[in-house]
XYZ file of N, CA, C and O in Angstrom:
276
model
N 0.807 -1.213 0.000
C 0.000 0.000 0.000
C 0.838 1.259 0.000
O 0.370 2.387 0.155
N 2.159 0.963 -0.194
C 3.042 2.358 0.217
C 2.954 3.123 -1.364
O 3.336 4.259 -1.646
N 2.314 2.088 -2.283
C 2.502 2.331 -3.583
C 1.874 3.888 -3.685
O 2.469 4.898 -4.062
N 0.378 3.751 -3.195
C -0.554 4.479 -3.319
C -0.183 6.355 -2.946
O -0.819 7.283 -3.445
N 0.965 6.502 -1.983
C 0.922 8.089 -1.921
C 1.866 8.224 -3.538
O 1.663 9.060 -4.418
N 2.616 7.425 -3.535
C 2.981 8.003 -4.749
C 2.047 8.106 -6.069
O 2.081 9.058 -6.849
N 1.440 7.289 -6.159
C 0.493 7.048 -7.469
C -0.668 8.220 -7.670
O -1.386 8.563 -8.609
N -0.465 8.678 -6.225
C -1.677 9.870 -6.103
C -0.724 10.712 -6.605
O -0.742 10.966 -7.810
N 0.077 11.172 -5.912
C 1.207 12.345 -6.106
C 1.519 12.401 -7.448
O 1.473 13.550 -7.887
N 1.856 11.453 -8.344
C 1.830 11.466 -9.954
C 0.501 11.534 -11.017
O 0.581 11.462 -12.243
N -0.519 11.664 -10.360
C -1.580 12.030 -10.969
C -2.820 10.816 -11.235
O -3.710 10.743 -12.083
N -2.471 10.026 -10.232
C -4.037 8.825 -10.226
C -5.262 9.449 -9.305
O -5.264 10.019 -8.214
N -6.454 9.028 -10.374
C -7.330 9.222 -9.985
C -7.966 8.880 -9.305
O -9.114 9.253 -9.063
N -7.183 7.865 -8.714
C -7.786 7.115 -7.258
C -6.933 5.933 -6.606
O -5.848 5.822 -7.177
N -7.130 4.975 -5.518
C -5.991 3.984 -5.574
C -7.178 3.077 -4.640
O -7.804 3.523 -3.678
N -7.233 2.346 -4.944
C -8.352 1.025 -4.138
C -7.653 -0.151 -4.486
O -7.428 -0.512 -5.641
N -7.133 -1.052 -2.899
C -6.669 -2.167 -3.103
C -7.046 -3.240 -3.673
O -8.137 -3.196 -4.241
N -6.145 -4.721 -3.701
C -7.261 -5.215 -4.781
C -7.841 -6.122 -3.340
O -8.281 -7.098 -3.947
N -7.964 -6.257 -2.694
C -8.507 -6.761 -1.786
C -9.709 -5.988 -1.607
O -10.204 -6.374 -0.548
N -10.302 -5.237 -2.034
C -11.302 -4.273 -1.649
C -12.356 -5.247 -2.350
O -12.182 -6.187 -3.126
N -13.655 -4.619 -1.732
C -15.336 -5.347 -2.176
C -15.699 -5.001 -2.939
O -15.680 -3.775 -3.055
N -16.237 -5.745 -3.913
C -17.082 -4.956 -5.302
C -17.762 -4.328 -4.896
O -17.584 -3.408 -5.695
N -18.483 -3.975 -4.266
C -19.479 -2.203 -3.770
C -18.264 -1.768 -3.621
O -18.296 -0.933 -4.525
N -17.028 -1.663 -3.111
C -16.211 -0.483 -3.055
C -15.349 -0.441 -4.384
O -14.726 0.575 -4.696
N -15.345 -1.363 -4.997
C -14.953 -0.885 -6.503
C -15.634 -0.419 -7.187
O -15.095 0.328 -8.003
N -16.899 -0.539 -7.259
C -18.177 -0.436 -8.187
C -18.091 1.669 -7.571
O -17.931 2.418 -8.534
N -18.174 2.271 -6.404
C -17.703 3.427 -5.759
C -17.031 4.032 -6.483
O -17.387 4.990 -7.169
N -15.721 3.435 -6.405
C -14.463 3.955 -6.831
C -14.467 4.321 -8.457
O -13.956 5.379 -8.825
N -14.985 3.525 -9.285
C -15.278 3.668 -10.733
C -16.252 4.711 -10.691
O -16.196 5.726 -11.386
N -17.016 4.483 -9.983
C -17.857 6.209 -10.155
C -17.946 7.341 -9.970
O -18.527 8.265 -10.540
N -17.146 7.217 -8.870
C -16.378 8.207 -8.355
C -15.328 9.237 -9.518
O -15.270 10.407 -9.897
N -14.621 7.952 -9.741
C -13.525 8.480 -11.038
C -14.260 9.023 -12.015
O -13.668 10.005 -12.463
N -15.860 8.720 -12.850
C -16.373 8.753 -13.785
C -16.824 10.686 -13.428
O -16.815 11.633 -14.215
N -17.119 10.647 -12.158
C -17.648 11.835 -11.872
C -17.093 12.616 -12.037
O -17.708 13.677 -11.930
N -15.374 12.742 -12.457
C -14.240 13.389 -12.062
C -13.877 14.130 -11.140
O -13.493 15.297 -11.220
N -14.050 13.120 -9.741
C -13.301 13.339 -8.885
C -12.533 12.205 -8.469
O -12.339 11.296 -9.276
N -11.950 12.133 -7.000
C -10.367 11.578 -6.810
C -11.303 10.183 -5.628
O -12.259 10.269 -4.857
N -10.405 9.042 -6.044
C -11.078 8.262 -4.911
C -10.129 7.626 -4.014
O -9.078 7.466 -4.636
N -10.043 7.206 -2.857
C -9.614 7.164 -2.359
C -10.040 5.656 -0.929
O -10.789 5.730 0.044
N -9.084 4.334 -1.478
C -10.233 3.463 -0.753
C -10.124 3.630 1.269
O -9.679 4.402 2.119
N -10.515 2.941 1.212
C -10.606 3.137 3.381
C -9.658 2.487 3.360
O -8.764 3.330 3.285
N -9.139 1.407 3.375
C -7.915 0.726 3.733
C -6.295 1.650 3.437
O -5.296 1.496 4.140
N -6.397 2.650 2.164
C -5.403 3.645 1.217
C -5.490 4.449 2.701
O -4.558 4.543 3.501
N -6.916 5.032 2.870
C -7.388 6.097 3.642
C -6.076 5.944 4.955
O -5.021 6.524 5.210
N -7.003 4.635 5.642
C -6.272 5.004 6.640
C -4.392 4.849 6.820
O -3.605 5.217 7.692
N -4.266 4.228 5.707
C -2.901 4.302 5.981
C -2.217 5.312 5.320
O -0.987 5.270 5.347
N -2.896 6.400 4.608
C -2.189 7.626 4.559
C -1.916 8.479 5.906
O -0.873 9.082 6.157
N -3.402 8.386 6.954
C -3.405 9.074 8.053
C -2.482 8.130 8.865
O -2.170 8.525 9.989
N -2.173 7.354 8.591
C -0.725 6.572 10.075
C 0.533 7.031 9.357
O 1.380 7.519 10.105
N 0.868 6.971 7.924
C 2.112 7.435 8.123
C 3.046 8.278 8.749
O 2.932 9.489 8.937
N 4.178 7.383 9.122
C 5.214 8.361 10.217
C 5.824 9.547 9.086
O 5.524 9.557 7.892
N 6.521 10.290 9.598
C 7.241 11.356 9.117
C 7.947 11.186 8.290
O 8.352 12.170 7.670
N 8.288 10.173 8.014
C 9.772 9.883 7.258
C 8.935 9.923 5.952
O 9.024 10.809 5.102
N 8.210 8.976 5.908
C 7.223 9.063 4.488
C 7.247 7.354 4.514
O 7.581 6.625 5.448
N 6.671 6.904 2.863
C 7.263 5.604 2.606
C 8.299 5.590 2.007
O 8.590 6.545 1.288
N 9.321 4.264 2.169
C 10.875 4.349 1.666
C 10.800 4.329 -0.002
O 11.818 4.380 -0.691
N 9.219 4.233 -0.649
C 9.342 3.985 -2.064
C 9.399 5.701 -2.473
O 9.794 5.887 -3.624
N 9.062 6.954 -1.694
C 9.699 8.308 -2.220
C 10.973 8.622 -2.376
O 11.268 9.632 -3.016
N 12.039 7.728 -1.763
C 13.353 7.711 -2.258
C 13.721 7.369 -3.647
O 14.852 7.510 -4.112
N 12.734 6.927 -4.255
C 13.110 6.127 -5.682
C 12.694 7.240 -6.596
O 11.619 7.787 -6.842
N 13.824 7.369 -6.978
C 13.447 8.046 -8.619
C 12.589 7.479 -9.468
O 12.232 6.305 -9.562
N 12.174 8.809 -10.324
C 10.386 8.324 -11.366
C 10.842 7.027 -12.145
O 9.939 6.195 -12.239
N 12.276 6.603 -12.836
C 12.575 5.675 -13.483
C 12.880 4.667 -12.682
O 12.656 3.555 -13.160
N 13.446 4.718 -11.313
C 13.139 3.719 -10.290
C 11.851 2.698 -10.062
O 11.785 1.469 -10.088
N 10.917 3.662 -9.843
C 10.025 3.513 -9.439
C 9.097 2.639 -10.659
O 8.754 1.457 -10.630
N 8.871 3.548 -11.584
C 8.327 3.016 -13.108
C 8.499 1.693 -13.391
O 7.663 0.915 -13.852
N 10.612 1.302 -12.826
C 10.859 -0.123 -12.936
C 10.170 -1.566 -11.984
O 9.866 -2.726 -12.261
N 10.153 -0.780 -10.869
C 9.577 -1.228 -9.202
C 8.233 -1.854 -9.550
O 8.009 -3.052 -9.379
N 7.127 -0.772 -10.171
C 5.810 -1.330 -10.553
C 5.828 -1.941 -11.377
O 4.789 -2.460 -11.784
């Protein structure tokens, strides 16, 4: 899930794990359709716990990273 601050930060329109419930995907697609940003509860809350440091995947450069995913 550390994927997700970055994927926002580069311009996704949303990030929902794949573990998530079809009502919360079925959400999330509509959400996006509406053009706005979605954001699942599981993403949610682990944006609000991150410590300070960040996740260690913002150390990686965009071609790092590009390779990583």
């Amino acid at each position: 899930l550390h994927v997700a601050p970055i994927a926002l930060k580069l311009g996704a329109a949303g990030y929902i794990s794949k573990d998530a419930s079809v009502e919360d995907l079925l959400t999330a697609v509509s959400t996006v359709l509406d053009g706005k940003k979605y954001i699942g509860p599981d993403v949610a809350d682990l944006l609000l716990h991150l410590d300070e440091t960040g996740p260690q995947l913002e150390k990686l450069s965009r071609r790092e990273f590009e390779i990583f995913i």
